[in-house]
Structure formats: structure tokens, C-alpha cells
Coordinates of C-alpha atoms in Angstrom, one line a residue:
Chain A
X1 CA 6.5 255.6 180.8
X2 CA 7.9 256.4 177.8
X3 CA 11.7 255.0 177.1
X4 CA 12.4 256.9 174.0
X5 CA 10.6 259.4 173.0
X6 CA 11.3 261.6 169.4
X7 CA 9.5 264.3 169.1
X8 CA 9.5 266.7 165.1
X9 CA 12.4 264.6 164.1
X10 CA 13.9 266.4 160.5
X11 CA 17.1 265.4 158.9
X12 CA 18.2 265.8 155.1
X13 CA 20.9 264.9 152.9
X14 CA 21.2 268.3 150.6
X15 CA 17.7 268.8 149.0
X16 CA 16.8 264.9 150.2
X17 CA 14.3 265.4 153.1
X18 CA 14.8 261.5 154.9
X19 CA 13.1 262.5 158.3
X20 CA 10.4 264.5 158.3
X21 CA 8.6 266.0 161.6
X22 CA 8.5 262.7 162.6
X23 CA 7.6 261.8 166.6
X24 CA 7.6 258.0 168.0
X25 CA 8.1 256.6 171.9
X26 CA 8.6 253.5 173.3
X27 CA 7.7 252.5 176.5
X28 CA 9.4 250.7 178.5
X29 CA 9.9 246.8 178.5
X30 CA 8.1 247.0 175.1
X31 CA 8.7 244.9 171.4
X32 CA 8.1 247.6 168.7
X33 CA 8.1 247.0 164.5
X34 CA 9.2 249.1 162.3
X35 CA 8.9 248.4 158.8
X36 CA 8.1 250.2 155.1
X37 CA 10.1 250.2 151.4
X38 CA 13.5 250.6 151.0
X39 CA 14.9 254.1 151.5
X40 CA 11.8 255.2 153.7
X41 CA 14.0 255.7 156.2
X42 CA 13.5 253.0 159.2
X43 CA 17.9 252.7 159.3
X44 CA 18.2 256.7 159.7
X45 CA 15.1 257.0 162.2
X46 CA 18.1 254.4 164.0
X47 CA 21.1 256.6 164.1
X48 CA 18.9 259.0 164.8
X49 CA 18.3 257.8 168.4
X50 CA 21.4 255.7 168.6
X51 CA 23.2 258.7 167.9
X52 CA 24.8 257.7 164.0
X53 CA 24.0 261.1 163.1
X54 CA 22.5 264.6 164.3
X55 CA 19.0 265.4 163.6
X56 CA 18.6 269.1 161.4
X57 CA 15.7 270.0 164.3
X58 CA 13.9 267.5 167.1
X59 CA 14.5 266.3 170.2
X60 CA 15.3 262.7 171.1
X61 CA 14.8 262.6 174.6
X62 CA 15.9 258.6 176.8
X63 CA 14.1 257.9 180.3
X64 CA 13.1 261.2 180.5
X65 CA 16.8 263.3 179.3
X66 CA 17.5 264.9 176.7
X67 CA 20.3 262.7 174.7
X68 CA 19.8 265.1 171.2
X69 CA 23.5 266.0 172.0
X70 CA 24.8 263.3 173.3
X71 CA 27.4 261.2 171.3
X72 CA 26.4 258.3 169.8
X73 CA 29.1 256.3 172.7
X74 CA 27.1 258.0 175.5
X75 CA 24.1 256.8 174.5
X76 CA 25.3 252.8 174.5
X77 CA 26.7 253.7 178.2
X78 CA 22.7 255.3 179.5
X79 CA 22.2 251.8 177.8
X80 CA 21.4 252.4 174.3
X81 CA 22.6 249.8 171.9
X82 CA 22.2 248.3 167.9
X83 CA 23.1 245.9 165.9
X84 CA 24.1 247.1 161.8
X85 CA 22.1 245.8 159.1
X86 CA 25.5 245.0 157.2
X87 CA 27.6 243.6 159.4
X88 CA 30.2 245.8 161.3
X89 CA 32.2 243.2 163.1
X90 CA 35.6 243.8 164.3
X91 CA 37.7 242.1 162.1
X92 CA 40.8 241.4 163.3
X93 CA 39.3 240.5 166.5
X94 CA 38.5 237.2 168.0
X95 CA 34.3 237.1 168.9
X96 CA 35.4 236.8 172.6
X97 CA 36.6 239.8 171.8
X98 CA 34.5 241.7 170.0
X99 CA 31.9 241.0 172.8
X100 CA 35.0 242.2 175.4
X101 CA 34.9 245.6 173.8
X102 CA 30.5 246.3 174.2
X103 CA 31.3 244.6 177.6
X104 CA 33.6 246.7 178.8
X105 CA 33.5 250.1 177.2
X106 CA 29.4 249.6 177.1
X107 CA 28.8 249.1 180.5
X108 CA 32.2 250.5 182.4
X109 CA 33.5 247.7 184.3
X110 CA 36.9 246.3 185.0
X111 CA 37.5 243.9 182.3
X112 CA 38.0 241.0 184.0
X113 CA 34.3 241.3 185.2
X114 CA 33.0 240.8 182.0
X115 CA 34.5 237.9 180.9
X116 CA 31.8 236.1 182.5
X117 CA 28.8 237.9 181.3
X118 CA 30.7 237.6 177.6
X119 CA 30.7 233.5 178.2
X120 CA 27.6 233.5 178.7
X121 CA 26.0 235.6 175.8
X122 CA 29.0 233.8 174.0
X123 CA 26.5 230.1 174.4
X124 CA 23.5 232.1 174.8
X125 CA 23.4 232.6 171.0
X126 CA 25.7 230.0 169.6
X127 CA 28.8 231.2 169.5
X128 CA 30.4 229.7 172.1
X129 CA 32.7 226.7 169.9
X130 CA 33.5 230.5 168.0
X131 CA 35.1 232.4 170.8
X132 CA 38.6 232.3 170.1
X133 CA 37.9 232.8 166.7
X134 CA 38.9 235.4 163.8
X135 CA 36.1 237.7 162.7
X136 CA 36.5 238.6 160.0
X137 CA 36.7 235.2 159.4
X138 CA 33.2 234.8 160.6
X139 CA 30.0 233.4 157.7
X140 CA 27.5 236.1 156.6
X141 CA 25.2 234.2 159.3
X142 CA 27.6 234.4 162.7
X143 CA 29.1 237.9 161.6
X144 CA 24.8 238.6 161.9
X145 CA 24.9 236.5 165.7
X146 CA 28.1 238.5 166.8
X147 CA 25.4 241.7 165.7
X148 CA 23.3 240.7 168.2
X149 CA 26.0 239.2 170.6
X150 CA 27.9 242.0 170.8
X151 CA 25.4 244.6 171.7
X152 CA 23.8 242.1 174.4
X153 CA 27.5 242.5 175.8
X154 CA 26.6 245.9 176.7
X155 CA 24.5 245.9 178.8
X156 CA 21.4 247.6 177.0
X157 CA 18.2 248.8 177.8
X158 CA 16.9 249.7 174.8
X159 CA 17.7 247.0 171.9
X160 CA 18.0 248.8 168.3
X161 CA 17.7 245.4 165.6
X162 CA 18.5 246.7 162.0
X163 CA 17.1 243.5 159.6
X164 CA 18.9 241.3 161.9
X165 CA 16.5 237.8 160.6
X166 CA 17.1 238.8 156.5
X167 CA 19.1 235.7 154.8
X168 CA 18.4 233.1 157.7
X169 CA 17.1 230.0 156.3
X170 CA 13.4 229.4 158.3
X171 CA 14.7 227.6 161.5
X172 CA 17.8 230.2 161.8
X173 CA 14.8 232.0 161.8
X174 CA 12.7 231.0 164.4
X175 CA 15.4 230.4 167.0
X176 CA 16.8 233.8 166.2
X177 CA 12.7 234.8 167.6
X178 CA 13.2 232.9 170.2
X179 CA 16.7 234.4 171.2
X180 CA 14.5 237.9 171.0
X181 CA 12.0 237.1 172.8
X182 CA 14.9 235.3 175.6
X183 CA 15.9 239.3 175.7
X184 CA 13.3 240.9 175.9
X185 CA 11.2 238.2 178.7
X186 CA 15.0 239.8 180.5
X187 CA 13.7 243.2 180.6
X188 CA 15.1 244.4 177.6
X189 CA 12.7 246.4 174.6
X190 CA 13.3 246.4 171.5
X191 CA 12.8 248.1 168.5
X192 CA 13.2 245.2 165.1
X193 CA 13.7 246.7 162.0
X194 CA 11.9 243.5 160.1
X195 CA 11.2 243.1 156.0
X196 CA 10.5 239.3 157.1
X197 CA 7.1 240.3 158.1
X198 CA 6.1 237.1 159.6
X199 CA 8.5 236.4 162.2
X200 CA 8.4 240.7 163.5
X201 CA 4.6 240.1 163.8
X202 CA 5.7 236.9 166.0
X203 CA 7.7 238.9 168.4
X204 CA 6.7 242.5 168.3
X205 CA 3.4 244.3 170.4
X206 CA 3.5 246.8 168.0
X207 CA 3.9 248.5 164.2
X208 CA 5.4 251.5 162.9
X209 CA 5.2 251.6 159.3
X210 CA 7.2 254.8 157.6
X211 CA 7.5 256.2 154.0
X212 CA 9.5 258.7 151.8
X213 CA 10.3 259.8 155.8
X214 CA 6.4 260.1 157.3
X215 CA 5.3 257.7 159.7
X216 CA 2.4 256.2 157.8
X217 CA 1.2 254.1 160.8
X218 CA 1.4 253.7 163.9
X219 CA -1.1 250.8 166.0
X220 CA -2.1 247.1 166.6
X221 CA 0.4 245.0 164.4
X222 CA -2.5 242.9 162.1
X223 CA -4.5 246.0 162.2
X224 CA -1.9 248.3 161.1
X225 CA -0.8 245.0 158.4
X226 CA -4.2 244.7 157.1
X227 CA -5.3 249.0 156.9
X228 CA -5.4 249.6 153.2
X229 CA -3.0 252.3 153.8
X230 CA 0.1 249.6 154.3
X231 CA -1.4 247.0 152.1
X232 CA -0.9 249.8 149.0
X233 CA 2.9 250.7 149.7
X234 CA 4.4 248.1 151.0
X235 CA 2.4 245.3 149.4
X236 CA 1.8 247.3 145.7
X237 CA -1.9 246.2 146.0
X238 CA -4.2 248.6 144.6
X239 CA -6.3 249.8 147.4
X240 CA -9.4 249.7 144.4
Chain B
X1 CA 44.5 235.2 184.0
X2 CA 41.1 236.1 185.3
X3 CA 38.8 233.0 185.8
X4 CA 35.2 233.0 185.3
X5 CA 32.7 230.3 186.7
X6 CA 33.2 227.7 184.1
X7 CA 36.2 229.7 181.8
X8 CA 39.5 231.3 182.2
X9 CA 40.8 233.6 179.7
X10 CA 44.4 234.1 178.7
X11 CA 47.0 235.9 176.1
X12 CA 50.5 234.4 176.6
X13 CA 50.7 230.7 174.2
X14 CA 53.7 229.1 173.7
X15 CA 54.9 230.8 170.8
X16 CA 54.8 234.1 173.3
X17 CA 57.1 232.0 175.8
X18 CA 59.7 231.3 173.7
X19 CA 59.1 234.5 171.8
X20 CA 59.8 236.1 175.2
X21 CA 63.3 234.9 175.1
X22 CA 64.7 235.7 171.6
X23 CA 63.6 238.8 172.4
X24 CA 65.1 239.5 175.4
X25 CA 68.7 238.0 173.3
X26 CA 68.2 240.7 171.3
X27 CA 67.9 243.5 174.0
X28 CA 70.7 241.9 175.5
X29 CA 73.3 242.2 172.3
X30 CA 72.1 245.8 171.6
X31 CA 72.6 246.2 175.4
X32 CA 76.3 245.1 175.1
X33 CA 77.3 246.5 172.4
X34 CA 79.9 248.8 173.8
X35 CA 81.6 245.7 175.0
X36 CA 81.9 244.0 171.6
X37 CA 81.5 247.3 169.5
X38 CA 83.1 250.4 168.6
X39 CA 82.5 253.8 168.3
X40 CA 80.3 253.0 164.6
X41 CA 78.4 250.1 166.1
X42 CA 77.4 251.6 169.1
X43 CA 75.6 255.3 167.0
X44 CA 74.3 252.7 164.8
X45 CA 72.6 251.1 167.3
X46 CA 71.1 254.4 168.8
X47 CA 70.2 254.9 164.7
X48 CA 68.7 251.4 165.2
X49 CA 66.7 252.6 168.3
X50 CA 65.6 255.3 168.0
X51 CA 64.0 254.7 164.4
X52 CA 62.4 252.0 166.2
X53 CA 61.3 253.7 168.6
X54 CA 59.4 256.2 166.2
X55 CA 58.3 253.3 163.9
X56 CA 56.3 251.9 167.1
X57 CA 54.5 255.6 167.4
X58 CA 54.4 255.4 164.3
X59 CA 52.7 251.8 164.2
X60 CA 50.7 252.9 167.4
X61 CA 48.9 255.8 164.8
X62 CA 48.6 254.5 162.0
X63 CA 47.8 250.6 162.4
X64 CA 45.6 251.1 165.6
X65 CA 44.5 253.9 165.7
X66 CA 43.6 254.4 161.8
X67 CA 45.5 257.6 162.2
X68 CA 47.7 257.8 159.6
X69 CA 50.0 260.5 159.5
X70 CA 52.7 261.7 157.4
X71 CA 53.6 264.5 159.9
X72 CA 55.5 262.9 162.4
X73 CA 58.5 264.8 161.8
X74 CA 56.8 268.0 162.6
X75 CA 57.5 266.0 166.6
X76 CA 61.4 265.2 165.9
X77 CA 61.7 268.8 165.2
X78 CA 59.8 270.4 168.0
X79 CA 61.3 267.8 170.6
X80 CA 64.2 268.8 168.5
X81 CA 64.9 272.9 168.8
X82 CA 63.0 272.1 172.5
X83 CA 66.0 270.5 173.5
X84 CA 68.4 274.0 171.9
X85 CA 65.5 276.1 173.7
X86 CA 65.7 274.7 177.5
X87 CA 69.3 273.9 177.2
X88 CA 70.7 276.8 175.8
X89 CA 68.4 280.0 176.2
X90 CA 66.8 278.0 179.9
X91 CA 69.2 276.7 180.9
X92 CA 67.9 273.4 182.0
X93 CA 70.2 270.1 181.9
X94 CA 70.3 269.1 178.5
X95 CA 69.4 265.3 180.1
X96 CA 66.6 267.2 181.7
X97 CA 65.8 268.8 178.3
X98 CA 64.9 264.8 177.1
X99 CA 61.2 264.9 179.4
X100 CA 61.0 268.2 178.6
X101 CA 61.3 268.5 174.6
X102 CA 58.7 265.5 175.7
X103 CA 55.8 267.5 176.9
X104 CA 56.6 270.1 174.8
X105 CA 55.7 268.2 171.6
X106 CA 53.1 266.8 173.8
X107 CA 51.8 270.5 173.7
X108 CA 52.1 271.2 170.9
X109 CA 50.1 268.2 169.3
X110 CA 47.0 268.8 171.5
X111 CA 46.4 272.0 168.9
X112 CA 47.5 269.9 166.4
X113 CA 45.3 267.5 166.7
X114 CA 41.8 270.2 167.1
X115 CA 42.7 271.0 163.7
X116 CA 44.0 268.0 161.9
X117 CA 41.0 265.5 163.5
X118 CA 38.3 267.3 161.6
X119 CA 40.4 265.8 159.2
X120 CA 39.4 261.9 157.8
X121 CA 41.5 259.2 156.1
X122 CA 43.9 261.1 152.7
X123 CA 42.8 264.6 154.2
X124 CA 44.4 263.7 157.3
X125 CA 47.1 263.0 156.1
X126 CA 47.6 265.4 154.0
X127 CA 46.7 268.0 156.9
X128 CA 49.5 266.5 158.9
X129 CA 51.9 267.1 157.1
X130 CA 51.2 270.6 156.1
X131 CA 50.9 271.5 160.0
X132 CA 55.2 270.3 159.8
X133 CA 55.4 272.2 157.5
X134 CA 54.3 275.0 158.5
X135 CA 56.3 274.0 162.0
X136 CA 59.2 273.6 159.6
X137 CA 58.2 277.5 157.7
X138 CA 58.3 278.9 161.1
X139 CA 61.5 278.0 162.2
X140 CA 63.6 278.7 160.3
X141 CA 62.0 282.4 160.9
X142 CA 63.9 282.4 164.4
X143 CA 66.7 284.0 164.3
X144 CA 67.8 283.4 168.0
X145 CA 67.5 279.7 166.6
X146 CA 69.1 280.2 163.4
X147 CA 67.2 281.0 161.5
X148 CA 67.1 278.2 157.5
X149 CA 70.8 277.8 158.9
X150 CA 70.0 276.3 162.0
X151 CA 72.8 275.8 165.2
X152 CA 74.9 274.5 167.2
X153 CA 74.4 272.9 170.9
X154 CA 77.0 274.6 172.8
X155 CA 80.3 272.9 174.2
X156 CA 78.8 274.2 177.4
X157 CA 75.9 271.9 176.9
X158 CA 77.2 269.1 175.5
X159 CA 79.9 269.5 178.3
X160 CA 77.4 268.7 180.8
X161 CA 76.3 265.3 179.4
X162 CA 79.1 264.0 180.3
X163 CA 82.6 265.6 180.6
X164 CA 84.6 263.2 178.2
X165 CA 83.5 262.0 174.9
X166 CA 83.5 258.7 175.7
X167 CA 81.4 259.0 178.3
X168 CA 79.2 261.3 176.5
X169 CA 78.2 258.5 173.6
X170 CA 77.4 255.9 176.0
X171 CA 74.4 258.3 177.9
X172 CA 73.4 258.8 174.7
X173 CA 73.4 255.2 173.7
X174 CA 72.6 253.9 177.2
X175 CA 68.8 256.2 176.8
X176 CA 69.0 255.2 172.9
X177 CA 68.5 251.5 174.1
X178 CA 66.1 252.8 176.6
X179 CA 64.3 254.5 174.5
X180 CA 63.5 251.2 172.0
X181 CA 62.6 249.1 174.4
X182 CA 60.3 251.6 176.5
X183 CA 58.1 252.4 173.6
X184 CA 58.2 249.1 172.6
X185 CA 57.0 248.0 176.0
X186 CA 54.5 250.7 176.0
X187 CA 52.7 249.6 173.4
X188 CA 52.3 246.4 173.8
X189 CA 51.4 247.3 178.1
X190 CA 48.4 249.1 176.2
X191 CA 47.3 246.7 173.8
X192 CA 46.8 244.2 176.9
X193 CA 44.9 247.5 178.4
X194 CA 41.5 248.1 178.4
X195 CA 42.3 250.4 176.4
X196 CA 43.5 248.3 173.6
X197 CA 41.3 247.1 173.1
X198 CA 38.8 250.0 173.0
X199 CA 42.1 250.9 170.5
X200 CA 42.0 248.2 168.0
X201 CA 38.4 247.7 168.0
X202 CA 38.3 251.8 166.3
X203 CA 41.2 250.3 164.1
X204 CA 38.2 247.7 162.9
X205 CA 35.0 249.9 162.5
X206 CA 34.9 253.1 163.4
X207 CA 31.1 253.3 162.9
X208 CA 30.8 250.1 165.7
X209 CA 33.1 250.5 168.8
X210 CA 31.5 254.0 169.3
X211 CA 27.9 252.9 169.5
X212 CA 29.6 249.9 171.8
X213 CA 30.7 252.2 174.4
X214 CA 34.0 253.7 172.9
X215 CA 34.7 257.2 172.6
X216 CA 36.6 257.8 169.5
X217 CA 37.8 260.6 169.6
X218 CA 39.1 260.9 172.8
X219 CA 40.8 257.8 172.9
X220 CA 42.5 258.7 169.5
X221 CA 43.5 262.3 170.9
X222 CA 45.6 260.1 173.8
X223 CA 46.9 258.2 171.5
X224 CA 48.1 260.9 168.9
X225 CA 49.2 263.0 172.0
X226 CA 51.3 259.7 173.1
X227 CA 53.1 259.0 170.3
X228 CA 54.0 262.8 169.7
X229 CA 55.2 263.2 173.2
X230 CA 57.0 260.2 172.7
X231 CA 58.6 261.2 168.8
X232 CA 59.2 264.5 170.5
X233 CA 61.5 262.9 173.8
X234 CA 63.2 261.0 170.3
X235 CA 64.0 264.2 168.2
X236 CA 65.3 265.7 171.5
X237 CA 67.8 262.6 171.5
X238 CA 68.2 262.6 167.9
X239 CA 69.0 266.7 168.6
X240 CA 71.7 265.3 171.6
X241 CA 73.9 262.7 168.8
X242 CA 73.3 265.1 166.5
X243 CA 74.7 268.5 168.1
X244 CA 73.5 270.5 165.0
X245 CA 69.9 271.0 163.5
X246 CA 69.1 273.0 161.5
X247 CA 64.9 273.4 160.3
X248 CA 64.7 271.5 156.8
X249 CA 66.7 268.4 158.7
X250 CA 65.0 268.9 161.8
X251 CA 61.3 268.8 159.9
X252 CA 62.5 266.0 156.8
X253 CA 59.6 263.9 155.6
X254 CA 62.6 261.6 154.4
X255 CA 64.5 260.8 157.3
X256 CA 61.7 261.1 160.3
X257 CA 58.0 259.6 158.4
X258 CA 58.7 258.1 155.3
X259 CA 61.8 255.4 156.3
X260 CA 59.4 255.0 159.5
X261 CA 56.7 254.6 157.0
X262 CA 57.9 252.1 155.0
X263 CA 59.4 250.3 158.3
X264 CA 56.6 250.3 159.6
X265 CA 54.5 248.6 156.0
X266 CA 57.6 246.1 155.1
X267 CA 57.3 245.0 158.6
X268 CA 54.4 244.2 159.5
X269 CA 51.8 247.2 160.2
X270 CA 49.0 246.7 163.6
X271 CA 51.6 244.3 164.8
X272 CA 53.8 245.4 167.5
X273 CA 56.7 242.7 165.8
X274 CA 55.8 244.9 162.3
X275 CA 58.2 247.2 163.3
X276 CA 60.8 245.1 165.0
X277 CA 61.2 243.3 161.6
X278 CA 61.3 246.6 159.9
X279 CA 63.9 248.3 161.5
X280 CA 65.9 245.6 160.9
X281 CA 65.5 244.6 157.6
X282 CA 65.7 249.0 157.0
X283 CA 69.1 248.9 158.1
X284 CA 70.6 245.7 156.2
X285 CA 69.4 247.2 152.9
X286 CA 70.6 250.6 153.9
X287 CA 74.3 249.1 155.2
X288 CA 74.4 247.0 151.3
X289 CA 72.9 249.6 148.9
X290 CA 74.1 253.5 150.8
X291 CA 76.7 253.6 148.4
X292 CA 74.0 253.8 145.6
X293 CA 73.1 257.1 145.3
X294 CA 69.8 257.7 144.7
X295 CA 69.1 254.2 143.6
X296 CA 69.0 253.5 147.0
X297 CA 65.2 255.4 147.9
X298 CA 64.0 254.3 144.7
X299 CA 65.1 250.1 145.7
X300 CA 63.3 251.1 149.0
X301 CA 60.2 252.4 146.9
X302 CA 60.0 248.7 145.2
X303 CA 60.8 246.9 148.0
X304 CA 57.6 248.9 149.9
X305 CA 55.9 248.6 146.5
X306 CA 56.2 244.9 145.6
X307 CA 55.7 244.2 150.3
X308 CA 52.1 246.2 149.7
X309 CA 51.3 244.3 146.4
X310 CA 52.0 240.6 147.7
X311 CA 51.9 240.8 150.9
X312 CA 50.0 243.1 152.9
X313 CA 50.3 242.3 156.1
X314 CA 54.4 242.7 156.1
X315 CA 57.1 240.5 156.9
X316 CA 55.5 239.6 160.6
X317 CA 52.5 239.1 159.4
X318 CA 53.4 236.4 156.7
X319 CA 55.2 234.7 159.3
X320 CA 52.9 234.8 161.7
X321 CA 50.6 233.3 159.3
X322 CA 52.5 230.7 158.3
X323 CA 53.8 229.5 161.8
X324 CA 51.8 230.4 164.5
X325 CA 53.8 232.6 166.0
X326 CA 53.2 235.6 168.8
X327 CA 55.4 237.5 170.0
X328 CA 54.0 239.8 172.0
X329 CA 50.1 238.3 172.5
X330 CA 47.6 241.0 172.7
X331 CA 44.8 238.6 171.9
X332 CA 42.6 237.7 174.8
X333 CA 41.6 233.8 174.7
X334 CA 39.2 231.8 175.6
X335 CA 39.1 228.4 177.3
X336 CA 37.3 226.0 179.5
X337 CA 38.5 225.8 183.0
X338 CA 40.2 222.3 182.2
X339 CA 42.3 224.2 179.8
X340 CA 40.9 223.2 176.5
X341 CA 39.3 225.6 173.1
X342 CA 35.2 226.0 174.8

């Protein structure tokens, strides 16, 4: 059963069309990869799904219900979690409090019931030692982990990850892949935008390619990667 | 404090417990003014209290909700005029008119919010200012409230507060101290609640708080209406002390917003201690510089500029960082069961 569906979504900023007649779906429990050159409209796709942007036309469906008109906070409460490509930590709050925001507001539970789950997520994501540190003093790597941890705290059914592996060392990247696999094993569907293709391919079941706001391929990751169109657009290799 | 399997969460620190004593001593000092001071000291303390309360409200708006309003004088003026309308036109007891003024200010704040919330950042600031000007000009048109030259509270209303002058002053003094303590307490309680988590998150990143389930619009609206309501109460109290109201004074940008911003900025924005430190500094400066005329405002401006450039976290920000001071601990800290850090 599809968990997320986009029907003919379109978004433009002035005369620049960033998403054009875009349709896609995500099945429950699936891990979906999204690739495409810079400026292809990948992050815009996430913003349409999470409610950061409203589409000019088209419909967005989550768990069978039309959510096109729902505000972002309501979509989070229904189970759509996201991490930002450029981390947006709450710099004046501790790492633990950053997670508490997601847990208390994303799940609607009383704050005191969120302490346990948040501490658990901090352990799982390797941030427990930084629990009482102000998020503003974290390194870039830690900020990226915090993005993931905070989204997990809101107990999502679907997790949208935006270039979370960028800038990581090979070792850190492998650890991240393990973490994402764990999250998925816990029953959370994943949509992952990533330029680090080998990390992406080690997790996802299906791959979507976007260029100039249009979906140009969708299918088995290895077939898609080897298609001539992707080779041309993504690798800059001519089909000749 | 709450417990989980291996961890517990606490907010208090050693300095916060020590800070509590300092604060209690301060409150006792202010509250006992009638015992050690005369009429002039009591007036000064009331003024100190309402500036502190106004500063707490502005700090809540700008320092936490990210709503940098330069139009809070709208609610001081509305509260002040509400006192006159309720007590003169409707014959309500003047002390009952104070909470009614708070309600009136809240009712005006809702439509005001729906207009100014469409604007962001600097535009929001200008929007609040313009709205306050509209209120000022509107009240100047009402001839039954004295128009542009204003009006005085009739002697009958003044006598209804209390029979003698010293009793009246005591009543106003008690309410003033209570408002300062209550507004500080409300901000503290708000920040310790779940609501405070959302508010602080909005302050740091609106995009992230919204995508983590915080209803930014509603949270800001509540804070705006709450701040307007308490500001309206303070406005009514100010004019119960002054007996005379006029639109230019009641909706004065300098008196009710510029000084208040100065207080919060030099004390430390986004911290509950900031307004307290700022109000003390403001009153000290005022006592020493009041004779200098317009130089006084220039010196205030210069102090504000220097603090903003050299210590953008304010005086309390500097002290808190240097000595790890938290008189009002709002931070949730995670500890292992044995008390060690995680």
C-alpha cells in the first residue's frame, strides 16, 4: 500500500519551474533513493512532502489522506519526519532539549514521558556524551547527527533524509548507513536524497532520478544507475 | 525531576538555588519599601516594578518568540484608556477595571496580530509601530475621552480605590510589586513548561520547529496575546497612579517601548534575568543622568550601542557565561541515575 503519493505536483518560483507535473509514490516500509544534479528540485520535493512549501497545483497524499493543505507541524504529527541538508539546530538549547522538542510536539506525549525515548535515541546516534551541550557548539558532523536524532525523536513513520552523508569520512559514512538500516528495520520508511551513491545504493530498494524538476527515471537502483540517460545527466558521459 | 530507566532529568543547579535567595532578598527589599522609605521611594519602586514587568513581556516577545515589536505602547495606551472607560463610563470599581483592562488589551491584540503577523522581521517591527500610531490617533479623535488633550480621573473614582492618599498609594504600590513578581513568574513558568520548549525552538529556528511538530503561528499568537494582556494591565496601573491620561503620553513609543528595549538589550535578551539586570541599570543611569536633559537620551543610546557591539548577550549574558550563573534554570539537563553526567 502506498504511504506517500504525489499526483502531478507543480511548483514554480516566478518563471522558474522547480517541480513540473511530478508524480511518485513511496510504499510502506520501503527505502527510496533520490538523485539528481544540483538544482534539480530534490529539496523542493521534500519541502512539498513535509509542507515547507505548498504546491501550485497537484495533490499530496499520506496514508490514504489528502494532506496538500495541511501545515508542516500537522504533517510531522501524522508521522512525516525530516532532516535538513543544512542543519538547523536549536543553538540555544542543549542537544537533549533539541530532541525533546521533536518528542514532545511530534508525538503529543507529555514531556516527562519523552525523557526515556530521547535518551535512548541519543545513545543510538552516539550523541549521549553531548546531551547537555548547547547545540550551537556542535561540530558539523555532530550537527548532522543531531538532525537525524531530532527527527527520530518525533517518532516518524516516514523519514526524509536530505544529504545527510555529505562531508563524512568513509568510516563515519559506514556507521551512518548502519544507523539508517537499523531505523528501517524498526519499521520506518525512508526517502533519502544523497550524492554519495555507494552509501545510497547500500540502503535503498528503489531509485528516482530528477533533472530540471522532472522525474526522468524510477526503478531498480542498479538498472537506473546504468541507464544511458542517468549516465548522461549524472555522470556527464555522452551516450555515444 | 523525572526518572527513566537509567537517567533522570533536572533543571536546578547549585547557582540557581543560591540565586533564589538573592531574588527573594530583592523582592523582600522592594516589598518592604513602605517600612523604610517615604512617598518618593514608593513611587520610584512602583515605576521600577512596571518597567520590569514591561521588560519581561517584551523579552518574552522578542527574546523568545522572535516577535520584535516596537508597538507595545499600543497596549499600555489601550490598558490606560480601558481603565478610564470602565471606571468612568461603566461605573466599574477602578481595581476591578485593572483585570478588565487586561482582557480588553487581549481582545484588541487578536485582530492586531492577524494584521501584523503577515509581516516578518523589520516589516513586523514597523507594522506594530504603525498599528500603535493608529490607536493613538483613534483615541485622540474620541472627544468623550478628552480628544488630543486627554482627561483626568474624577475624584469619585480616585476615592473609590481607598479613602486616604497614603492608603491609595499603598494599594498601587502593592499591585505594582505583585505585577513585577507575577510577570517574572509567568515567564519562568511558561519556559519550564512544554510550551517553553516550543517557544525556545521557534526562537532558534522557525523552519525546524515547525517541521518537528510545533505550531509556530499558534504559539506566537498566544504569546503575543498574553504579552498584550499583561502590558494592558500594567498600562491601567500606570494611569491609576498618574490619574491623568492623554494619547501622546499613553501611546508614547519612547516611554513604553524604546526604554523597555534598552532595558532588555543591555540586561540580556532571551534570558529571564536580563530584564531584571537591565531595569536596575536603567534606573541607576536615570537617577544620575536625569539632570542632563537631552544628553541623557544620547548617553542611553551610546550605552545601548556599546553593549550591542561589545556584549550582544547583555550584561547578564556576560556574567552568566563567566560564572556559570543561572538564577532561573530552564535548561533540562540529563544525568545518570548516580548523578554523573551521561
